[in-house]
């Protein structure tokens, strides 16, 4: 039995071996972690209860005396071996597993090995990918449908109505702009994700960068009736980072404050040094963008950085929002080994803080 255990320890997935009576004779450390301790001597059916898996084990132990299990055509296996997908309960957790049952090499006597691969994470990733494709298609289809409708109207009923024509062309321009923005942001997001593991190598004049964005958005702040208050932007400072990406981060946060937090009439942009930031285990710079707008209900806060997540889809859409901005922000901040903190209270306003490590050399 010890020799069987030694064999299983070399396998990188949870794996058990059972004897001719389907009692567990060995389990590797990963199997013990998945199914709990003290597996040895237990009937297999008490470890993994799924009927299809139990039948597969019986079949491998006695192929003549047991009906063959129905194989999953997507998971081909050599003769005498069966692989199937089954939901299993392990340490109280439901997992989707790919289970391979094979005869124990005859030198160990009659028995079977059962290898269990947890597919839950891969399955979840696949589901996210499907959701993402569905979201992108929907977001692109909406403006396209509007434009197609207006083209028809312009060809037909509005053909000779100059005023209507101008109005429809304006709307079409806006919808085309929305599609354009969506595609640029999607490209930007995939670029940022592809680079996420490589640390930025530049040095960025952070206060200068913030002043530049504020100067560029000043007309918009004025149009929105928002007074801009700044603090700490007059110092000289360079932080390690990627200038274009950090511009994207703060431009999005400031635009959001102007779009969604304008009701408060004031926006504060602050740059401050933190002597020791516990989350980064060292000195850091904190940039805070704060508004006194309507705020965001607590249940939305953890989801704001999800792709396409918007609190009020209708309102965000009307403001030209794609819901990708904060997802891009999060990935860029991650690439800088920084942190994004979101605090908000309904009726009081919102505060978005980006914390960047002073040095990127370590960690
Ligand atoms: N300062 C803010 N005040 C209130 N809500 C905000 C603020 N910033 C972001 N939000 C909410 O978070 C959502 C996601 O923001 P973001 O990812 O930048 O998308 P977008 O700006 O394209 O709508 C916004 O649609 C909005 O509902
Ligand atoms: Mg935004």
GROMACS .gro file of C-alpha atoms and ligand atoms in nm:
model
  391
    1UNK     CA    1   0.000   0.000   0.000
    2UNK     CA    2   0.286   0.228   0.075
    3UNK     CA    3   0.408   0.177  -0.280
    4UNK     CA    4   0.071   0.285  -0.415
    5UNK     CA    5   0.079   0.596  -0.196
    6UNK     CA    6   0.426   0.678  -0.330
    7UNK     CA    7   0.291   0.650  -0.684
    8UNK     CA    8   0.000   0.887  -0.615
    9UNK     CA    9   0.219   1.151  -0.453
   10UNK     CA   10   0.383   1.214  -0.789
   11UNK     CA   11   0.051   1.307  -0.953
   12UNK     CA   12  -0.033   1.681  -0.962
   13UNK     CA   13  -0.411   1.637  -0.910
   14UNK     CA   14  -0.613   1.488  -0.621
   15UNK     CA   15  -0.596   1.110  -0.665
   16UNK     CA   16  -0.715   0.805  -0.472
   17UNK     CA   17  -0.660   0.434  -0.510
   18UNK     CA   18  -0.915   0.168  -0.407
   19UNK     CA   19  -0.886  -0.210  -0.369
   20UNK     CA   20  -1.106  -0.478  -0.529
   21UNK     CA   21  -1.378  -0.402  -0.272
   22UNK     CA   22  -1.374  -0.032  -0.357
   23UNK     CA   23  -1.218   0.063  -0.025
   24UNK     CA   24  -0.968   0.346  -0.025
   25UNK     CA   25  -0.612   0.214   0.010
   26UNK     CA   26  -0.421   0.533  -0.063
   27UNK     CA   27  -0.478   0.904  -0.124
   28UNK     CA   28  -0.229   1.174  -0.212
   29UNK     CA   29  -0.200   1.500  -0.020
   30UNK     CA   30  -0.415   1.688  -0.273
   31UNK     CA   31  -0.696   1.432  -0.231
   32UNK     CA   32  -0.677   1.466   0.146
   33UNK     CA   33  -0.698   1.844   0.107
   34UNK     CA   34  -1.003   1.809  -0.117
   35UNK     CA   35  -1.198   1.533   0.056
   36UNK     CA   36  -1.074   1.563   0.414
   37UNK     CA   37  -0.842   1.349   0.627
   38UNK     CA   38  -0.868   0.978   0.721
   39UNK     CA   39  -0.975   0.844   0.386
   40UNK     CA   40  -0.788   0.516   0.413
   41UNK     CA   41  -1.009   0.212   0.475
   42UNK     CA   42  -1.332   0.398   0.389
   43UNK     CA   43  -1.566   0.263   0.121
   44UNK     CA   44  -1.517   0.482  -0.188
   45UNK     CA   45  -1.889   0.562  -0.209
   46UNK     CA   46  -1.862   0.754   0.121
   47UNK     CA   47  -1.584   0.972  -0.023
   48UNK     CA   48  -1.734   1.064  -0.357
   49UNK     CA   49  -2.104   0.991  -0.378
   50UNK     CA   50  -2.183   1.076  -0.735
   51UNK     CA   51  -2.363   0.770  -0.887
   52UNK     CA   52  -2.190   0.794  -1.227
   53UNK     CA   53  -1.848   0.799  -1.060
   54UNK     CA   54  -1.937   0.508  -0.834
   55UNK     CA   55  -2.058   0.311  -1.136
   56UNK     CA   56  -1.736   0.393  -1.323
   57UNK     CA   57  -1.531   0.258  -1.031
   58UNK     CA   58  -1.740  -0.061  -1.017
   59UNK     CA   59  -1.698  -0.105  -1.390
   60UNK     CA   60  -1.320  -0.066  -1.379
   61UNK     CA   61  -1.301  -0.313  -1.089
   62UNK     CA   62  -1.527  -0.565  -1.264
   63UNK     CA   63  -1.586  -0.488  -1.633
   64UNK     CA   64  -1.778  -0.812  -1.693
   65UNK     CA   65  -2.013  -0.785  -1.400
   66UNK     CA   66  -2.107  -0.415  -1.432
   67UNK     CA   67  -2.281  -0.230  -1.717
   68UNK     CA   68  -2.039   0.007  -1.891
   69UNK     CA   69  -2.081   0.368  -1.786
   70UNK     CA   70  -2.187   0.613  -2.054
   71UNK     CA   71  -1.871   0.788  -2.169
   72UNK     CA   72  -1.858   1.161  -2.236
   73UNK     CA   73  -1.756   1.185  -2.605
   74UNK     CA   74  -1.575   1.511  -2.530
   75UNK     CA   75  -1.345   1.333  -2.286
   76UNK     CA   76  -1.196   1.035  -2.473
   77UNK     CA   77  -0.998   0.783  -2.266
   78UNK     CA   78  -0.799   0.468  -2.350
   79UNK     CA   79  -0.968   0.128  -2.331
   80UNK     CA   80  -1.068   0.026  -1.980
   81UNK     CA   81  -1.041   0.383  -1.850
   82UNK     CA   82  -1.328   0.627  -1.814
   83UNK     CA   83  -1.332   1.004  -1.776
   84UNK     CA   84  -1.651   1.183  -1.688
   85UNK     CA   85  -1.766   1.521  -1.564
   86UNK     CA   86  -1.952   1.522  -1.237
   87UNK     CA   87  -2.053   1.774  -0.975
   88UNK     CA   88  -1.896   1.659  -0.646
   89UNK     CA   89  -1.912   1.780  -0.292
   90UNK     CA   90  -1.572   1.818  -0.134
   91UNK     CA   91  -1.517   1.973   0.210
   92UNK     CA   92  -1.869   2.112   0.196
   93UNK     CA   93  -1.801   2.287  -0.134
   94UNK     CA   94  -1.971   2.195  -0.460
   95UNK     CA   95  -1.716   2.157  -0.739
   96UNK     CA   96  -1.746   2.062  -1.101
   97UNK     CA   97  -1.492   1.785  -1.144
   98UNK     CA   98  -1.345   1.586  -1.428
   99UNK     CA   99  -1.297   1.237  -1.285
  100UNK     CA  100  -1.075   0.974  -1.446
  101UNK     CA  101  -1.108   0.616  -1.326
  102UNK     CA  102  -0.841   0.368  -1.437
  103UNK     CA  103  -0.738   0.015  -1.333
  104UNK     CA  104  -0.459   0.002  -1.081
  105UNK     CA  105  -0.141  -0.138  -1.243
  106UNK     CA  106  -0.168  -0.518  -1.196
  107UNK     CA  107   0.154  -0.529  -0.997
  108UNK     CA  108  -0.038  -0.371  -0.710
  109UNK     CA  109  -0.322  -0.626  -0.727
  110UNK     CA  110  -0.676  -0.561  -0.845
  111UNK     CA  111  -0.799  -0.211  -0.780
  112UNK     CA  112  -0.860   0.128  -0.938
  113UNK     CA  113  -0.723   0.481  -0.930
  114UNK     CA  114  -0.953   0.782  -0.928
  115UNK     CA  115  -0.811   1.120  -1.032
  116UNK     CA  116  -1.022   1.431  -0.972
  117UNK     CA  117  -0.960   1.756  -1.153
  118UNK     CA  118  -1.146   2.060  -1.025
  119UNK     CA  119  -1.291   2.232  -1.331
  120UNK     CA  120  -1.488   2.497  -1.139
  121UNK     CA  121  -1.233   2.774  -1.196
  122UNK     CA  122  -1.192   2.697  -1.565
  123UNK     CA  123  -1.571   2.673  -1.600
  124UNK     CA  124  -1.618   3.008  -1.428
  125UNK     CA  125  -1.359   3.171  -1.653
  126UNK     CA  126  -1.535   3.027  -1.956
  127UNK     CA  127  -1.869   3.162  -1.831
  128UNK     CA  128  -1.714   3.507  -1.781
  129UNK     CA  129  -1.578   3.498  -2.134
  130UNK     CA  130  -1.923   3.411  -2.270
  131UNK     CA  131  -2.083   3.691  -2.066
  132UNK     CA  132  -1.823   3.935  -2.192
  133UNK     CA  133  -1.885   3.849  -2.557
  134UNK     CA  134  -2.261   3.879  -2.501
  135UNK     CA  135  -2.214   4.219  -2.334
  136UNK     CA  136  -1.989   4.354  -2.608
  137UNK     CA  137  -2.233   4.238  -2.876
  138UNK     CA  138  -2.525   4.398  -2.697
  139UNK     CA  139  -2.342   4.726  -2.638
  140UNK     CA  140  -2.244   4.749  -3.006
  141UNK     CA  141  -2.582   4.644  -3.133
  142UNK     CA  142  -2.775   4.913  -2.949
  143UNK     CA  143  -2.621   5.216  -3.126
  144UNK     CA  144  -2.611   5.025  -3.453
  145UNK     CA  145  -2.985   4.957  -3.436
  146UNK     CA  146  -3.051   5.324  -3.365
  147UNK     CA  147  -2.840   5.431  -3.661
  148UNK     CA  148  -3.003   5.185  -3.898
  149UNK     CA  149  -3.343   5.315  -3.791
  150UNK     CA  150  -3.248   5.675  -3.862
  151UNK     CA  151  -3.101   5.586  -4.201
  152UNK     CA  152  -3.438   5.437  -4.295
  153UNK     CA  153  -3.623   5.743  -4.168
  154UNK     CA  154  -3.392   5.973  -4.363
  155UNK     CA  155  -3.454   5.772  -4.679
  156UNK     CA  156  -3.829   5.775  -4.626
  157UNK     CA  157  -4.052   6.008  -4.422
  158UNK     CA  158  -3.785   6.266  -4.332
  159UNK     CA  159  -3.641   6.287  -4.680
  160UNK     CA  160  -3.746   6.645  -4.747
  161UNK     CA  161  -3.753   6.775  -4.390
  162UNK     CA  162  -3.430   6.969  -4.342
  163UNK     CA  163  -3.477   7.024  -3.968
  164UNK     CA  164  -3.549   6.660  -3.894
  165UNK     CA  165  -3.254   6.561  -4.111
  166UNK     CA  166  -3.014   6.773  -3.906
  167UNK     CA  167  -3.149   6.638  -3.582
  168UNK     CA  168  -3.121   6.278  -3.697
  169UNK     CA  169  -2.770   6.332  -3.826
  170UNK     CA  170  -2.674   6.469  -3.484
  171UNK     CA  171  -2.811   6.161  -3.315
  172UNK     CA  172  -2.636   5.934  -3.562
  173UNK     CA  173  -2.310   6.115  -3.499
  174UNK     CA  174  -2.355   6.063  -3.126
  175UNK     CA  175  -2.427   5.694  -3.167
  176UNK     CA  176  -2.126   5.650  -3.398
  177UNK     CA  177  -1.918   5.830  -3.134
  178UNK     CA  178  -2.044   5.588  -2.872
  179UNK     CA  179  -1.941   5.288  -3.081
  180UNK     CA  180  -1.605   5.444  -3.144
  181UNK     CA  181  -1.548   5.506  -2.773
  182UNK     CA  182  -1.656   5.156  -2.687
  183UNK     CA  183  -1.411   5.004  -2.934
  184UNK     CA  184  -1.123   5.228  -2.821
  185UNK     CA  185  -1.189   5.134  -2.459
  186UNK     CA  186  -1.209   4.764  -2.542
  187UNK     CA  187  -0.875   4.786  -2.722
  188UNK     CA  188  -0.731   4.983  -2.435
  189UNK     CA  189  -0.856   4.728  -2.182
  190UNK     CA  190  -0.706   4.435  -2.370
  191UNK     CA  191  -0.373   4.618  -2.410
  192UNK     CA  192  -0.365   4.700  -2.040
  193UNK     CA  193  -0.451   4.341  -1.947
  194UNK     CA  194  -0.181   4.204  -2.177
  195UNK     CA  195   0.079   4.429  -2.012
  196UNK     CA  196  -0.043   4.383  -1.658
  197UNK     CA  197   0.247   4.162  -1.556
  198UNK     CA  198   0.523   4.385  -1.685
  199UNK     CA  199   0.611   4.668  -1.452
  200UNK     CA  200   0.613   5.019  -1.603
  201UNK     CA  201   0.964   5.151  -1.650
  202UNK     CA  202   0.911   5.529  -1.684
  203UNK     CA  203   0.916   5.817  -1.439
  204UNK     CA  204   0.609   6.037  -1.429
  205UNK     CA  205   0.567   6.395  -1.313
  206UNK     CA  206   0.247   6.312  -1.122
  207UNK     CA  207   0.143   6.664  -1.011
  208UNK     CA  208   0.210   6.797  -1.362
  209UNK     CA  209   0.006   6.515  -1.513
  210UNK     CA  210  -0.288   6.594  -1.281
  211UNK     CA  211  -0.266   6.968  -1.354
  212UNK     CA  212  -0.269   6.890  -1.727
  213UNK     CA  213  -0.584   6.679  -1.704
  214UNK     CA  214  -0.758   6.943  -1.492
  215UNK     CA  215  -0.666   7.215  -1.742
  216UNK     CA  216  -0.800   7.004  -2.026
  217UNK     CA  217  -1.126   6.930  -1.842
  218UNK     CA  218  -1.171   7.284  -1.704
  219UNK     CA  219  -1.430   7.378  -1.969
  220UNK     CA  220  -1.626   7.067  -1.885
  221UNK     CA  221  -1.613   7.139  -1.513
  222UNK     CA  222  -1.737   7.490  -1.581
  223UNK     CA  223  -2.017   7.367  -1.804
  224UNK     CA  224  -2.121   7.125  -1.529
  225UNK     CA  225  -2.114   7.403  -1.270
  226UNK     CA  226  -1.842   7.230  -1.069
  227UNK     CA  227  -1.581   7.423  -0.876
  228UNK     CA  228  -1.243   7.246  -0.877
  229UNK     CA  229  -1.038   7.253  -0.557
  230UNK     CA  230  -0.686   7.109  -0.555
  231UNK     CA  231  -0.435   7.030  -0.284
  232UNK     CA  232  -0.073   6.922  -0.306
  233UNK     CA  233  -0.049   6.961  -0.685
  234UNK     CA  234   0.220   7.229  -0.672
  235UNK     CA  235   0.504   7.009  -0.549
  236UNK     CA  236   0.779   6.868  -0.768
  237UNK     CA  237   0.759   6.491  -0.779
  238UNK     CA  238   0.833   6.200  -1.004
  239UNK     CA  239   0.689   5.857  -0.946
  240UNK     CA  240   0.770   5.535  -1.130
  241UNK     CA  241   0.494   5.464  -1.378
  242UNK     CA  242   0.352   5.478  -1.728
  243UNK     CA  243   0.246   5.835  -1.808
  244UNK     CA  244  -0.016   5.750  -2.071
  245UNK     CA  245  -0.177   5.489  -1.849
  246UNK     CA  246  -0.181   5.711  -1.540
  247UNK     CA  247  -0.340   5.983  -1.755
  248UNK     CA  248  -0.615   5.736  -1.844
  249UNK     CA  249  -0.667   5.655  -1.475
  250UNK     CA  250  -0.707   6.010  -1.351
  251UNK     CA  251  -0.890   6.134  -1.657
  252UNK     CA  252  -1.153   5.868  -1.601
  253UNK     CA  253  -1.186   5.937  -1.229
  254UNK     CA  254  -1.214   6.312  -1.286
  255UNK     CA  255  -1.456   6.272  -1.576
  256UNK     CA  256  -1.667   6.041  -1.360
  257UNK     CA  257  -1.676   6.298  -1.081
  258UNK     CA  258  -1.790   6.560  -1.333
  259UNK     CA  259  -2.045   6.328  -1.497
  260UNK     CA  260  -2.193   6.152  -1.197
  261UNK     CA  261  -2.100   6.377  -0.905
  262UNK     CA  262  -2.169   6.721  -1.049
  263UNK     CA  263  -2.475   6.778  -0.831
  264UNK     CA  264  -2.252   6.867  -0.536
  265UNK     CA  265  -2.101   7.160  -0.723
  266UNK     CA  266  -1.747   7.093  -0.610
  267UNK     CA  267  -1.470   6.843  -0.687
  268UNK     CA  268  -1.151   6.802  -0.484
  269UNK     CA  269  -0.833   6.656  -0.628
  270UNK     CA  270  -0.566   6.589  -0.368
  271UNK     CA  271  -0.212   6.454  -0.383
  272UNK     CA  272  -0.058   6.348  -0.053
  273UNK     CA  273   0.233   6.139   0.066
  274UNK     CA  274   0.175   5.843   0.296
  275UNK     CA  275   0.486   5.768   0.503
  276UNK     CA  276   0.385   5.405   0.545
  277UNK     CA  277   0.098   5.246   0.357
  278UNK     CA  278   0.026   4.912   0.526
  279UNK     CA  279  -0.125   4.758   0.212
  280UNK     CA  280   0.191   4.830   0.016
  281UNK     CA  281   0.425   4.786   0.310
  282UNK     CA  282   0.604   5.110   0.240
  283UNK     CA  283   0.583   5.478   0.149
  284UNK     CA  284   0.327   5.574  -0.112
  285UNK     CA  285   0.150   5.859  -0.290
  286UNK     CA  286  -0.224   5.893  -0.270
  287UNK     CA  287  -0.431   6.075  -0.530
  288UNK     CA  288  -0.788   6.139  -0.421
  289UNK     CA  289  -1.072   6.249  -0.647
  290UNK     CA  290  -1.371   6.345  -0.438
  291UNK     CA  291  -1.714   6.479  -0.524
  292UNK     CA  292  -2.022   6.575  -0.326
  293UNK     CA  293  -2.270   6.427  -0.570
  294UNK     CA  294  -2.543   6.172  -0.512
  295UNK     CA  295  -2.303   5.900  -0.404
  296UNK     CA  296  -2.331   5.529  -0.474
  297UNK     CA  297  -2.527   5.271  -0.276
  298UNK     CA  298  -2.304   5.035  -0.084
  299UNK     CA  299  -2.408   4.716  -0.264
  300UNK     CA  300  -2.268   4.851  -0.592
  301UNK     CA  301  -1.923   4.946  -0.461
  302UNK     CA  302  -1.748   4.608  -0.493
  303UNK     CA  303  -1.879   4.565  -0.847
  304UNK     CA  304  -1.790   4.906  -0.994
  305UNK     CA  305  -1.463   4.780  -1.145
  306UNK     CA  306  -1.634   4.495  -1.331
  307UNK     CA  307  -1.642   4.537  -1.706
  308UNK     CA  308  -1.966   4.706  -1.822
  309UNK     CA  309  -2.093   4.754  -1.467
  310UNK     CA  310  -2.295   5.074  -1.429
  311UNK     CA  311  -2.507   5.172  -1.134
  312UNK     CA  312  -2.780   5.329  -1.340
  313UNK     CA  313  -2.741   5.191  -1.689
  314UNK     CA  314  -2.986   5.436  -1.835
  315UNK     CA  315  -2.826   5.743  -1.686
  316UNK     CA  316  -2.470   5.628  -1.758
  317UNK     CA  317  -2.563   5.554  -2.119
  318UNK     CA  318  -2.720   5.894  -2.158
  319UNK     CA  319  -2.391   6.044  -2.037
  320UNK     CA  320  -2.201   5.842  -2.297
  321UNK     CA  321  -2.064   5.595  -2.043
  322UNK     CA  322  -1.948   5.248  -2.149
  323UNK     CA  323  -1.891   5.104  -1.802
  324UNK     CA  324  -1.534   5.008  -1.896
  325UNK     CA  325  -1.357   5.306  -1.738
  326UNK     CA  326  -1.312   5.172  -1.386
  327UNK     CA  327  -1.218   4.826  -1.516
  328UNK     CA  328  -0.934   4.991  -1.708
  329UNK     CA  329  -0.843   5.197  -1.399
  330UNK     CA  330  -0.820   4.885  -1.187
  331UNK     CA  331  -0.594   4.698  -1.427
  332UNK     CA  332  -0.362   4.997  -1.466
  333UNK     CA  333  -0.340   5.046  -1.091
  334UNK     CA  334  -0.263   4.674  -1.051
  335UNK     CA  335   0.014   4.701  -1.308
  336UNK     CA  336   0.162   4.983  -1.098
  337UNK     CA  337   0.142   4.760  -0.791
  338UNK     CA  338  -0.094   5.015  -0.641
  339UNK     CA  339  -0.439   5.007  -0.485
  340UNK     CA  340  -0.775   5.158  -0.576
  341UNK     CA  341  -1.003   5.252  -0.289
  342UNK     CA  342  -1.367   5.349  -0.343
  343UNK     CA  343  -1.570   5.510  -0.067
  344UNK     CA  344  -1.914   5.656  -0.111
  345UNK     CA  345  -2.220   5.750   0.081
  346UNK     CA  346  -2.562   5.814  -0.069
  347UNK     CA  347  -2.643   6.181  -0.049
  348UNK     CA  348  -2.289   6.282   0.052
  349UNK     CA  349  -2.067   6.200  -0.242
  350UNK     CA  350  -1.791   5.967  -0.355
  351UNK     CA  351  -1.418   5.941  -0.302
  352UNK     CA  352  -1.186   5.745  -0.530
  353UNK     CA  353  -0.829   5.707  -0.405
  354UNK     CA  354  -0.539   5.571  -0.608
  355UNK     CA  355  -0.243   5.468  -0.396
  356UNK     CA  356   0.085   5.430  -0.582
  357UNK     CA  357   0.402   5.291  -0.427
  358UNK     CA  358   0.685   5.544  -0.404
  359UNK     CA  359   0.929   5.292  -0.547
  360UNK     CA  360   0.863   4.999  -0.779
  361UNK     CA  361   1.199   4.834  -0.741
  362UNK     CA  362   1.091   4.582  -0.480
  363UNK     CA  363   0.807   4.331  -0.459
  364LIG     N1  364  -1.807   5.984  -0.889
  364LIG     C1  365  -1.908   5.900  -0.908
  364LIG     N2  366  -2.029   5.922  -0.849
  364LIG     C2  367  -2.134   5.838  -0.869
  364LIG     N3  368  -2.128   5.726  -0.946
  364LIG     C3  369  -2.011   5.699  -1.007
  364LIG     C4  370  -1.896   5.783  -0.991
  364LIG     N4  371  -1.794   5.728  -1.061
  364LIG     C5  372  -1.844   5.616  -1.119
  364LIG     N5  373  -1.974   5.598  -1.087
  364LIG     C6  374  -2.061   5.486  -1.129
  364LIG     O1  375  -1.976   5.379  -1.168
  364LIG     C7  376  -2.009   5.335  -1.300
  364LIG     C8  377  -1.883   5.283  -1.367
  364LIG     O2  378  -1.791   5.386  -1.397
  364LIG     P1  379  -1.698   5.370  -1.525
  364LIG     O3  380  -1.642   5.232  -1.522
  364LIG     O4  381  -1.601   5.482  -1.531
  364LIG     O5  382  -1.801   5.372  -1.645
  364LIG     P2  383  -1.866   5.494  -1.729
  364LIG     O6  384  -1.800   5.622  -1.683
  364LIG     O7  385  -1.831   5.459  -1.868
  364LIG     O8  386  -2.013   5.489  -1.701
  364LIG     C9  387  -2.071   5.457  -1.365
  364LIG     O9  388  -2.157   5.417  -1.470
  364LIG    C10  389  -2.147   5.519  -1.250
  364LIG    O10  390  -2.270   5.454  -1.236
  365LIG    MG1  391  -1.599   5.653  -1.663
   0.00000   0.00000   0.00000
